[in-house]
Coordinates of C-alpha atoms in Angstrom, one line a residue:
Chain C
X3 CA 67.0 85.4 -13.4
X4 CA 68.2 88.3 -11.3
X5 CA 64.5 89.7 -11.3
X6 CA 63.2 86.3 -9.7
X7 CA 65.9 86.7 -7.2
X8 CA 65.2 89.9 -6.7
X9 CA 61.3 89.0 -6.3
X10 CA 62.1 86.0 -4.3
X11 CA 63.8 88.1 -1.6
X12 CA 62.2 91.1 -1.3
X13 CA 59.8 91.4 1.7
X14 CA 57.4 93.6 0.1
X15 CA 56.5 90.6 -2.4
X16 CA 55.6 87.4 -0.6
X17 CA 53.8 85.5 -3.1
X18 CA 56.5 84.5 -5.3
X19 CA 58.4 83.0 -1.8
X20 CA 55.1 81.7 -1.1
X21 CA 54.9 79.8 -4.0
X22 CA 58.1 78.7 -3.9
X23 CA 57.8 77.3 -0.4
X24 CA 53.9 75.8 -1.8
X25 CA 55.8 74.3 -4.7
X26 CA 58.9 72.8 -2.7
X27 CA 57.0 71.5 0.3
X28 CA 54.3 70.2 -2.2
X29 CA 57.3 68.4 -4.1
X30 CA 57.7 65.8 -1.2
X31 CA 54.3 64.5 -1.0
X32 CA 54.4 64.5 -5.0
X33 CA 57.6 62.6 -5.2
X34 CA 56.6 60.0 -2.4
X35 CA 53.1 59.5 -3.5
X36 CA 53.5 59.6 -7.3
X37 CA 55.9 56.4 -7.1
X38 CA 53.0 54.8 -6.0
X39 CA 50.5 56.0 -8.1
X40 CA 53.2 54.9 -10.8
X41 CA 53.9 51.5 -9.8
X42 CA 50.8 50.7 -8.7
X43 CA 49.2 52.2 -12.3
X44 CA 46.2 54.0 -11.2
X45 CA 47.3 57.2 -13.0
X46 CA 43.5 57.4 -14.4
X47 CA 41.8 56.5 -11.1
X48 CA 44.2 59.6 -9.5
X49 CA 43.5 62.1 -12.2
X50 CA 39.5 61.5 -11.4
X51 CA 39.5 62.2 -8.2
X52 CA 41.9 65.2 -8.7
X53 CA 38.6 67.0 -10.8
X54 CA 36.3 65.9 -8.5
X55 CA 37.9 68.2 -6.0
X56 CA 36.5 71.2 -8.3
X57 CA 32.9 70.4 -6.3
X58 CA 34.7 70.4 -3.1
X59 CA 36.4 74.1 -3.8
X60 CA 32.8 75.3 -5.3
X61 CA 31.0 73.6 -2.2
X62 CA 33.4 75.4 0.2
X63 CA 33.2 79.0 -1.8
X64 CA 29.7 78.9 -1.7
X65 CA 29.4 78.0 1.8
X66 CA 31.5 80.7 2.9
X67 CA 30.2 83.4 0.9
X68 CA 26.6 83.0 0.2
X69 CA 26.0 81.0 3.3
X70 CA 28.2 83.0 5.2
X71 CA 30.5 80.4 7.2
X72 CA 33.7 82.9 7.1
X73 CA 35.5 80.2 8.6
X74 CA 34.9 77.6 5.9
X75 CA 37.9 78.1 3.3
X76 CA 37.4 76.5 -0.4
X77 CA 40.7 74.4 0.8
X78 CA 38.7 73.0 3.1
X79 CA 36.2 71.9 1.0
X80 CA 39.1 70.7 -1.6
X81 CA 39.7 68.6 1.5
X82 CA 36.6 67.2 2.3
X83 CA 35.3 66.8 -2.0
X84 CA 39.1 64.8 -2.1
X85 CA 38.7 62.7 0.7
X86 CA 34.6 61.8 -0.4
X87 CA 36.0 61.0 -3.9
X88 CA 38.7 59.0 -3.3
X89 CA 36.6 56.7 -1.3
X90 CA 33.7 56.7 -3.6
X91 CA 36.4 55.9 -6.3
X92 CA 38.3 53.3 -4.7
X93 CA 35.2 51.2 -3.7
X94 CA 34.1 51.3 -7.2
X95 CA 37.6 50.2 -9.0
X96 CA 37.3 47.5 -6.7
X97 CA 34.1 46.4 -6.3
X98 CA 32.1 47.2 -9.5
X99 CA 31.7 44.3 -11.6
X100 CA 32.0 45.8 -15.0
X101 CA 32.1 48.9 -16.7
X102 CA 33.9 50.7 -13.8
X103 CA 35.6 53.4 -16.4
X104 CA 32.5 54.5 -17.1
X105 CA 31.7 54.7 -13.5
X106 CA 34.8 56.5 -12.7
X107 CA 34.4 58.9 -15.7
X108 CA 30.9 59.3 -14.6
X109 CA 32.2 60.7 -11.2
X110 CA 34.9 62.3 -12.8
X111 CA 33.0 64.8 -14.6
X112 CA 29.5 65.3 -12.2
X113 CA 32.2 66.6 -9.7
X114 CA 33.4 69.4 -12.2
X115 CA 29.7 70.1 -12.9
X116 CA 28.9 70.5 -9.2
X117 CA 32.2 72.8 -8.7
X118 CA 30.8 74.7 -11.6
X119 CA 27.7 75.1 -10.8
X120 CA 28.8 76.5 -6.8
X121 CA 30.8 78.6 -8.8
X122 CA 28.3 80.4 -10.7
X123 CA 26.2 81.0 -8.0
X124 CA 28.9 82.5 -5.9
X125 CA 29.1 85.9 -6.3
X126 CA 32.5 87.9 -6.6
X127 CA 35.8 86.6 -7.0
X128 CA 35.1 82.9 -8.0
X129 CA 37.0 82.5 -11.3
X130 CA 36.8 78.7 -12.3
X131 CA 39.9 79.1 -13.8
X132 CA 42.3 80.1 -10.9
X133 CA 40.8 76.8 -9.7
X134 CA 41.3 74.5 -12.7
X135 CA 44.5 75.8 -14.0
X136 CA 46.1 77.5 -10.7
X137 CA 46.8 81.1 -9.9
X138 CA 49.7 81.9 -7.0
X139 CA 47.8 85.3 -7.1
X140 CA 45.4 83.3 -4.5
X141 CA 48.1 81.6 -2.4
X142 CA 47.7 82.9 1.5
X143 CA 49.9 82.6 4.7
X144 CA 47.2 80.2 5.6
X145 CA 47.3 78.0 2.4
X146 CA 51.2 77.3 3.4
X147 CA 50.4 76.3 7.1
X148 CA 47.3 74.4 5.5
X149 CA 49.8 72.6 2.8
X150 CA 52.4 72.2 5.3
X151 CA 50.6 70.3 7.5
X152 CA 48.8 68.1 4.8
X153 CA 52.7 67.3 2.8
X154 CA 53.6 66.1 7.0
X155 CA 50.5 63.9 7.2
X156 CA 50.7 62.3 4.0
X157 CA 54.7 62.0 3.9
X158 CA 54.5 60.1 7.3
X159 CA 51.7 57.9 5.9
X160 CA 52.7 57.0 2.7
X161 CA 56.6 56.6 4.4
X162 CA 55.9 54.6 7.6
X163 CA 53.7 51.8 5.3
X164 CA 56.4 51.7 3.1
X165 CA 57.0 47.8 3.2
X166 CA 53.1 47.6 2.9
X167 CA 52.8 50.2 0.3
X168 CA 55.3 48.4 -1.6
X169 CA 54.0 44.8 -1.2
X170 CA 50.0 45.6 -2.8
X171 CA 51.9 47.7 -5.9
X172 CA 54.6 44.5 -6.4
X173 CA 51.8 41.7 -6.2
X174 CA 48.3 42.5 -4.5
X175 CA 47.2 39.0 -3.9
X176 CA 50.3 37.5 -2.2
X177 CA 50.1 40.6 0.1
X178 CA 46.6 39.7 0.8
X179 CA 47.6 36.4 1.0
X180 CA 49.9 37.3 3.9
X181 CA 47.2 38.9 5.5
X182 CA 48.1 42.8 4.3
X183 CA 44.9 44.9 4.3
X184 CA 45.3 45.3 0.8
X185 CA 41.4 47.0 -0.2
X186 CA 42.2 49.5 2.9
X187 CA 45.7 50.3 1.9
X188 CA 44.6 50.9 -1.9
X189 CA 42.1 53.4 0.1
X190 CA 44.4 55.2 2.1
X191 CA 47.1 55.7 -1.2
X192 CA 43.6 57.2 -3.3
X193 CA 43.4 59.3 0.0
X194 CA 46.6 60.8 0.1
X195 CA 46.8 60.4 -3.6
X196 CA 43.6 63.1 -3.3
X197 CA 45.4 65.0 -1.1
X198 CA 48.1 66.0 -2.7
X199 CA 45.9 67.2 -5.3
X200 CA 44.9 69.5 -2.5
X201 CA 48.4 70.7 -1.9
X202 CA 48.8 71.9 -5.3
X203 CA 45.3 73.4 -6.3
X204 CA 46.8 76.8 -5.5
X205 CA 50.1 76.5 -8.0
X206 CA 49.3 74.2 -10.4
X207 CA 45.5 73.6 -10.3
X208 CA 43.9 70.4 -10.5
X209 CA 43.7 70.0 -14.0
X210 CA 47.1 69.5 -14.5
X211 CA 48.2 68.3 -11.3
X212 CA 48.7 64.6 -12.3
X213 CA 51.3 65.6 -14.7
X214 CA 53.5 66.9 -11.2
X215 CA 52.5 63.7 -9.8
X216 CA 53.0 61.2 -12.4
X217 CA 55.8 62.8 -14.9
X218 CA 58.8 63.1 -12.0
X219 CA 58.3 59.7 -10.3
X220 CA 57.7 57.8 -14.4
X221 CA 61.4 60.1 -14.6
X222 CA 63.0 58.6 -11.4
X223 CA 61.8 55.1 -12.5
X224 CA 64.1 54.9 -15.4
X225 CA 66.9 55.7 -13.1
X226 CA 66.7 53.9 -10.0
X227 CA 66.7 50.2 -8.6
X228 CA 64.6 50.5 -5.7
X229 CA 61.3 52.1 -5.1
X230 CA 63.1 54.6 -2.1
X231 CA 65.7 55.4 -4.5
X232 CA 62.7 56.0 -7.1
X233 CA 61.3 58.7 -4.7
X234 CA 63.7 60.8 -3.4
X235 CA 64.8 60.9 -7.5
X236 CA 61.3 62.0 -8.4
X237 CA 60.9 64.7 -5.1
X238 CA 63.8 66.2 -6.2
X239 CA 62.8 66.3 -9.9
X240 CA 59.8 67.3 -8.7
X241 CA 61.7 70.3 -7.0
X242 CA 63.5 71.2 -9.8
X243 CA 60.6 71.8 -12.2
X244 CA 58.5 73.5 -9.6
X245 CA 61.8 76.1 -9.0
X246 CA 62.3 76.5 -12.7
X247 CA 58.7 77.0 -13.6
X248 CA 58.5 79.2 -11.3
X249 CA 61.6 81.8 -12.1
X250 CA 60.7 80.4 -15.5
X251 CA 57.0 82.2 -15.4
X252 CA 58.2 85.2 -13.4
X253 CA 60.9 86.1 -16.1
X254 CA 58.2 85.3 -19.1
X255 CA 55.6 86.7 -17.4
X256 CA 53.3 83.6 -18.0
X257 CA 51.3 81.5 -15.6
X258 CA 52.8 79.3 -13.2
X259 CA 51.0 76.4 -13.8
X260 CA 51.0 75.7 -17.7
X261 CA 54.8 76.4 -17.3
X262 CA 55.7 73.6 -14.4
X263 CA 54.0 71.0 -16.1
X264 CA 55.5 72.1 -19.5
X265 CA 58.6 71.9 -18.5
X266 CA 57.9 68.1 -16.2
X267 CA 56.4 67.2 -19.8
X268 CA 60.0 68.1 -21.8
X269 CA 61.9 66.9 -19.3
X270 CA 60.2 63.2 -19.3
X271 CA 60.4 63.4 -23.2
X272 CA 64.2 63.9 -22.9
X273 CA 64.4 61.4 -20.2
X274 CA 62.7 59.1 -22.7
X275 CA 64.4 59.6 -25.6
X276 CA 67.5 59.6 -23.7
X277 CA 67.1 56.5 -22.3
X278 CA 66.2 54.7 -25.7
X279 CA 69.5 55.8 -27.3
X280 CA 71.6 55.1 -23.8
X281 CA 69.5 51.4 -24.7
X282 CA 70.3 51.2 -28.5
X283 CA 73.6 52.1 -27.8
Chain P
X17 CA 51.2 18.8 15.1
X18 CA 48.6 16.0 15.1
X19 CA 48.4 13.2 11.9
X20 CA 46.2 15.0 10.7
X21 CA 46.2 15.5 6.9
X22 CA 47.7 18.7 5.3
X23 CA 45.2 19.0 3.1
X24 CA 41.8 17.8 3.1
X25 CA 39.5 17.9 0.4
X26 CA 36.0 16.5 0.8
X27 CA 33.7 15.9 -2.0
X28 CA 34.5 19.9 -3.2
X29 CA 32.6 21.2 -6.3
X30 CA 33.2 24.6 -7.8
X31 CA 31.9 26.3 -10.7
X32 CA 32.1 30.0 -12.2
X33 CA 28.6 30.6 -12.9
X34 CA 27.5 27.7 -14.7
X35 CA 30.5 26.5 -16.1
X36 CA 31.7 23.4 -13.7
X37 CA 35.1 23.5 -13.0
X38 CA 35.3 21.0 -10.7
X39 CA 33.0 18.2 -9.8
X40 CA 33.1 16.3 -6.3
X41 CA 36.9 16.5 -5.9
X42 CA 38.4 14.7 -2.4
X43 CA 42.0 13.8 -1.8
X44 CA 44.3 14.5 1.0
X45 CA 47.9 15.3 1.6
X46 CA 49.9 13.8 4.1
X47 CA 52.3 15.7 6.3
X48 CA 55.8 16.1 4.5
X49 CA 54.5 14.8 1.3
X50 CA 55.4 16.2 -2.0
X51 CA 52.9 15.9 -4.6
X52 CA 52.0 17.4 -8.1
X53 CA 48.5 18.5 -9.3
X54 CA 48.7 17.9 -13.3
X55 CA 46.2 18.5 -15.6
X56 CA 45.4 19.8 -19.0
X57 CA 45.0 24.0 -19.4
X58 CA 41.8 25.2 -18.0
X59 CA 41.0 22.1 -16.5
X60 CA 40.8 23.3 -12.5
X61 CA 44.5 23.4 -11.6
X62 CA 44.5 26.9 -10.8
X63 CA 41.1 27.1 -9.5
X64 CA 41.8 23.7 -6.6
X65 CA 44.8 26.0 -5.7
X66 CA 42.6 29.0 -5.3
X67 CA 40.5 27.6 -3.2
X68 CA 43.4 25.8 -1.0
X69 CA 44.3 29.8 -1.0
X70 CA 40.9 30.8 0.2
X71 CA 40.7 33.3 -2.5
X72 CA 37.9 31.1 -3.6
X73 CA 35.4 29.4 -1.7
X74 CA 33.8 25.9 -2.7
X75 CA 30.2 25.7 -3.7
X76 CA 29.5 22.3 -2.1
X77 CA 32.0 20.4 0.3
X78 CA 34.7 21.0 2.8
X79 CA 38.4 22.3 2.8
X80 CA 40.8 22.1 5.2
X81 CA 44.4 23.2 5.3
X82 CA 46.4 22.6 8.2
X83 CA 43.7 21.6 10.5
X84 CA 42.1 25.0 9.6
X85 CA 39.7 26.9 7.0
X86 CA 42.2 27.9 3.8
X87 CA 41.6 31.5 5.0
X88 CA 42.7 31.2 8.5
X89 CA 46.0 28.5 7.2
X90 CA 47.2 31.4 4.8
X91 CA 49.8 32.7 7.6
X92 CA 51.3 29.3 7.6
X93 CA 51.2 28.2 3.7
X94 CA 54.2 29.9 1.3
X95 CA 52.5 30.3 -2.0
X96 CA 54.3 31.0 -5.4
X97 CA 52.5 32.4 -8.4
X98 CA 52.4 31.6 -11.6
X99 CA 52.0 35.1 -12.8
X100 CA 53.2 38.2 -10.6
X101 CA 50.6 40.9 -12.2
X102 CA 53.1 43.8 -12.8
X103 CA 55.5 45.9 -14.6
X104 CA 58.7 44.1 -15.2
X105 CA 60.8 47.0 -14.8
X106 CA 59.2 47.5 -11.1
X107 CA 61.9 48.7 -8.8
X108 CA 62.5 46.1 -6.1
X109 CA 65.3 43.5 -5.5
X110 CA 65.7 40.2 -5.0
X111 CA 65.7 40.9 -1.5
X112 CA 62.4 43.2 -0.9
X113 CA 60.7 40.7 -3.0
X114 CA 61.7 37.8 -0.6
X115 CA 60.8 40.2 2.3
X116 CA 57.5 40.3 1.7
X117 CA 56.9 36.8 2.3
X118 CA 57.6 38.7 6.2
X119 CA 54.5 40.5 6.3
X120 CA 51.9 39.2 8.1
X121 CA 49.7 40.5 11.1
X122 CA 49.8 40.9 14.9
X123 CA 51.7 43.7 17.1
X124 CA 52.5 47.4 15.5
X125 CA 55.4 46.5 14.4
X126 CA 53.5 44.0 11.9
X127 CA 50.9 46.3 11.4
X128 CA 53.1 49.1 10.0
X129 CA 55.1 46.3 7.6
X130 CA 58.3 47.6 9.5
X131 CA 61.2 44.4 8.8
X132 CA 63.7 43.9 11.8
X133 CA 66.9 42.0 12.2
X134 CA 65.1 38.4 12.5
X135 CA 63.2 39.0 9.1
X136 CA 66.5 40.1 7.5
X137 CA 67.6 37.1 8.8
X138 CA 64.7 35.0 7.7
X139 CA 64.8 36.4 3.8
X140 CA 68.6 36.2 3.7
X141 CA 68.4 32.2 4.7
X142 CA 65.5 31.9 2.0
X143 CA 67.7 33.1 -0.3
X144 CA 70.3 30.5 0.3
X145 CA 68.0 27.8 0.5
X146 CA 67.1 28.8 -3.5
X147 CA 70.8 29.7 -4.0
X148 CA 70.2 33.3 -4.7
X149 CA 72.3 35.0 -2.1
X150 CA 74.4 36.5 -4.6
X151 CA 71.4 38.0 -6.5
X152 CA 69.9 39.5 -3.4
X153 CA 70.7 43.3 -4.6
X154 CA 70.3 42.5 -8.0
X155 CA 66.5 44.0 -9.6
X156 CA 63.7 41.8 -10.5
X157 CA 64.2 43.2 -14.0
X158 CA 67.4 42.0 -14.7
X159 CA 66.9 38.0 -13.3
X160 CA 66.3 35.6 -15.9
X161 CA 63.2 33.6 -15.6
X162 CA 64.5 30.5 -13.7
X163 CA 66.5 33.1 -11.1
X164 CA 62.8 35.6 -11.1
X165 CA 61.1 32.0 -10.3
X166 CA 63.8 31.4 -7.5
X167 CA 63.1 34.5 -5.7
X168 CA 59.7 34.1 -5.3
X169 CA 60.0 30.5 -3.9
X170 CA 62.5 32.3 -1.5
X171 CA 59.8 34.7 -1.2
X172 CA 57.4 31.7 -0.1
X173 CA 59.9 29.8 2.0
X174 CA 60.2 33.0 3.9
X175 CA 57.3 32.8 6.1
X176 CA 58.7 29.8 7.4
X177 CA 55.5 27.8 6.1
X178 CA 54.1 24.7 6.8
X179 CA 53.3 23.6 3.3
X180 CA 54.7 25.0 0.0
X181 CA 52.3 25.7 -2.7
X182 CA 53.9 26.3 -6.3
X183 CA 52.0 27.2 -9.0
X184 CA 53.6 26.4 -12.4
X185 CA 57.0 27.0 -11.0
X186 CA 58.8 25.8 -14.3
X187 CA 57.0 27.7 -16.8
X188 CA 59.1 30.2 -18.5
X189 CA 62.2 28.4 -16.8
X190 CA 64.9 27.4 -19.1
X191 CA 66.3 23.2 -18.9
X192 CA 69.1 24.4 -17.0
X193 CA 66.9 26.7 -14.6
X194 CA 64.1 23.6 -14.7
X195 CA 67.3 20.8 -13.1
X196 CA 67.9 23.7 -10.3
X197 CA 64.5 24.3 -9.5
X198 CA 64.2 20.3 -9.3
X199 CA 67.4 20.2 -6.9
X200 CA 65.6 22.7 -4.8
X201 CA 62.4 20.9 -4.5
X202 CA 64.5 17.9 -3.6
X203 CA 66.4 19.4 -0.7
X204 CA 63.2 21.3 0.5
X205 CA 61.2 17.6 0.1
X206 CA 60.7 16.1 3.9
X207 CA 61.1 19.2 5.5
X208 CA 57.9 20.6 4.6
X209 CA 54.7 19.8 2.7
X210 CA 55.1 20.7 -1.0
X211 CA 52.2 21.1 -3.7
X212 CA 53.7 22.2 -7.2
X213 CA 50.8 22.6 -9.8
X214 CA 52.1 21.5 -13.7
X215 CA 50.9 21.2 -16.7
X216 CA 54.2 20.1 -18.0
X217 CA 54.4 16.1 -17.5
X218 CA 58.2 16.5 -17.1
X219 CA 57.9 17.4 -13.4
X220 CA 56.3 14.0 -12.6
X221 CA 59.9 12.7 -11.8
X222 CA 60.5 10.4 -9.3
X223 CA 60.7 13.3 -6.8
X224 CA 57.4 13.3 -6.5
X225 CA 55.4 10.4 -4.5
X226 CA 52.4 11.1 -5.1
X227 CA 49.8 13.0 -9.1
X228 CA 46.7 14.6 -8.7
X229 CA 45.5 14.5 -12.2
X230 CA 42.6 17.4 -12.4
X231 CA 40.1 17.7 -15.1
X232 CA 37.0 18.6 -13.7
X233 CA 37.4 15.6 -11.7
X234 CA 40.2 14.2 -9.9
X235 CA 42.5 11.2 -10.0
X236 CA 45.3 10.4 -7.8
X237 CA 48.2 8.3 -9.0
X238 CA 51.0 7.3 -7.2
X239 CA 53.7 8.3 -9.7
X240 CA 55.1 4.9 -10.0
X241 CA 51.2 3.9 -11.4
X242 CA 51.6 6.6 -14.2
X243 CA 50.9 4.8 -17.3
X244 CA 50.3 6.3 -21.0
X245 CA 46.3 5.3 -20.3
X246 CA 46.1 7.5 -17.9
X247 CA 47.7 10.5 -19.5
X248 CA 45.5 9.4 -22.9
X249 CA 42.0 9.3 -20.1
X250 CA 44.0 13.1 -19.0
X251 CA 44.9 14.8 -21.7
X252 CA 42.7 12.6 -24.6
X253 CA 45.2 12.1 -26.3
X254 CA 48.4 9.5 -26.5
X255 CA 51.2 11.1 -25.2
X256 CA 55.4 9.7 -24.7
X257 CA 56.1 9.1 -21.6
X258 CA 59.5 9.8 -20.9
X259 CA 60.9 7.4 -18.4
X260 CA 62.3 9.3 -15.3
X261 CA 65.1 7.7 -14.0
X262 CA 67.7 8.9 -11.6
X263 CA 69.1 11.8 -14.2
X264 CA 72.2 12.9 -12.4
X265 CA 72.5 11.2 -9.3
X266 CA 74.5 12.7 -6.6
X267 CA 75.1 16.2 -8.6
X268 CA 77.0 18.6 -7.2
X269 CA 74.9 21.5 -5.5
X270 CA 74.8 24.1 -7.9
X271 CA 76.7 26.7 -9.4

């Protein structure tokens, strides 16, 4: 524990305060937008677009370095291969008659093939797996102003429609009924839903990502009353395992990533199991 | 507002695919009326109230609700499901439930979904009007079915609408919770135009003035013309009819 302080603090080592700072501001969005993604139960639909962002990263690598736009970071691309996805999947959950899983998974996994393939023919650096699984070894000055500004965006989106937010996750077609823009509002959560993704390509990868964003909030549910209360519980469980993971994979010398979500996984277990016994009892 | 009907319903014929659901249906609703669509399961009652809803549209014939296209009347009608598609442990009380009923469009205040003092106002007076005031903090979750049906008349009632449209508001309601729902119907009755969809015969009390009996086609009865034939010609088969008389006239409010 002293070490990670130790780390934390020193100037000389920024990456594990980068992290940290990644992980924490990252925590807000996850919190906020994971209640949604909760109540509104399009865990599956989130974790599709999340690998589709792969094709954005490889897009944006291969752009940069083979093409030779310097300015054209793989975030970027993450970005852009979110946004592109989230769209294409929405309209498809809710326009396609039939058979939209297979649609979804469709899209799902040609997005990880593109990626790949951008991958392989970029030379150098471009390790699939610092993408998929997340490597803090990557994490810049200009990832955290990139994330920072993102977790603002999305936080002030997903908080200033709360009421409306809330109203198409309760009951979709009395919203619509009251003249809520309910299609364009399930849009705009898959948006920042994809974003987030974004925010924690870097830590956790996009892989496993939908565990951070659907293991705290499924937490704060069994806890809390109101969908608010629900999120400020699940941003700072969110928090939490983000820190611990961290100092967690510092002082074990493992990666980040696989630890976070480990430990969101044993803490929702316990929170489970807690909560059937607090029931029985 | 004009004499025009609430409802009008011209020679409208629906079908999903090829299945007919309903065949050359007219009827109208007078202002302040309070009627009750009855009919057997899967014979049109939930279809004729999705296309008073404009969340269906007719394949031959006319609709109009409130002097306007269902679509365009949706601002002014308070509709209560039968079903609210959801988790039952959803976090939300009484009170944002009823709330929503407050959304709507027009301004940026109304655009962002942001609540102010008047729709506070609004949701907490709903409330009363279904005596759940007490229950306003209380979750969804935790409400029994009659007080879960409650809120989401309050929820209707919140828009301030011109006709009330409940779907099945008794099923899954307990006697006890069924008498309330009855007393609330009763007050509400002349102060607005009320629909309630049934397939439960019990609701045809003398509360209502006026049964739209729906299979495929549709036949209007005024309740006091409700005779076993046309409950046998309904439903195909003889049913009891239980005589509604006055069952507890003058009761106290409620508890």
């Amino acid at each position: 524990m002293v070490e990670f302080l130790e780390a934390l603090l020193d100037p000389d080592v920024p990456l594990v305060r980068y992290a940290l700072v990644a992980g924490l501001l990252a925590s807000v969005a996850f919190g906020v937008v994971g209640c949604y993604v909760v109540t509104r139960r399009i865990s599956y639909i989130a974790a599709a677009v999340s690998h589709c962002v792969l094709g954005g990263i490889g897009a944006g690598l291969y752009l940069q370095t083979v093409v030779g736009f310097a300015w054209c970071d793989p975030l970027y691309g993450a970005v852009a291969a979110a946004l592109l996805a989230a769209i294409a999947i929405g309209l498809i959950s809710l326009y396609a008659r039939q058979r939209e899983d297979t649609v979804i998974s469709a899209i799902w996994t040609i997005g990880m093939a593109v990626g790949l393939l951008f991958l392989y023919k970029t030379p150098g650096y471009a390790e699939p797996m610092v993408y998929l699984f997340g490597d803090i070894l990557y994490l810049t000055k200009h990832d955290l102003w990139l994330i920072a500004g993102l977790d603002v965006l999305i936080v002030v989106l997903a908080l200033g429609l709360y009421n409306k937010f809330l109203a198409i996750c309760f009951d979709e077609e009395f919203a619509r009924l009251r003249g809520v823009r309910a299609e364009a509002l399930y849009i705009l959560l898959l948006c920042l839903t994809a974003l987030c993704v974004v925010l924690m390509v870097r830590v956790v990868g996009i892989v496993m990502v939908i565990a951070l964003l659907t293991l705290p909030a499924a937490m704060a549910g069994q806890l809390t009353r109101q969908l608010w209360q629900m999120m400020i519980a699940a941003v700072l469980l969110c928090m939490v395992f983000v820190t611990a993971g961290l100092a967690l994979s510092f002082i074990l010398d493992l990666p980040t990533g696989p630890v976070i979500v480990s430990l969101a996984a044993v803490g929702y277990l316990l929170a489970a199991l807690a909560n059937r016994l607090w029931r029985r009892a | 507002m004009s004499d025009q009907p609430v409802i009008d319903v011209c020679d409208v014929s629906f079908a999903y695919g090829a299945a007919p659901v309903l065949e050359d249906v007219s009827f109208q609703v007078e202002q302040n009326e309070l009627i009750c669509i009855i009919g057997p399961n899967g014979g049109g009652k939930t279809t004729l109230v999705r296309l008073l809803l404009g969340l269906l549209r007719p394949d031959r014939g006319r609709i109009r609700v409130l002097g306007q296209s269902p679509e365009r009347a949706r601002q002014r009608v308070g509709y209560m499901p039968q079903h609210v598609g959801h988790d039952p442990h959803f976090p939300v009380t009484a009170m944002d439930i009823v709330l929503m009923g407050r959304l709507g469009r027009g301004g940026i205040r109304k655009t962002l979904g942001w609540y102010n003092r008047a729709d506070r106002r609004a949701a907490l007076e709903a409330l009363d009007m279904v005596d759940m005031t007490a229950a306003a903090r209380q979750t969804y979750a935790t409400l029994s079915g009659g007080q879960r049906q409650r809120v989401l008349i309050a929820r209707a009632l919140c828009g301030q609408p011109a006709l009330l449209l409940l779907d099945e508001p008794t099923a899954n309601v307990d006697a006890l919770g069924e008498s309330r729902l009855m007393d609330i119907l009763k007050r509400l009755s002349g102060q607005m135009s009320i629909v309630t969809v049934s397939h439960d015969l019990g609701l045809v009390s003398n509360l209502v003035q006026r049964v739209i009996c729906v299979n495929r086609r549709v036949l209007i009865h005024p309740t006091s013309h409700i005779t076993g034939q046309v409950f046998e010609d309904l439903y195909g088969t003889q049913r009891r009819i239980v005589e509604h008389g006055e069952v507890t006239p003058g009761r106290p409010g409620n508890g």
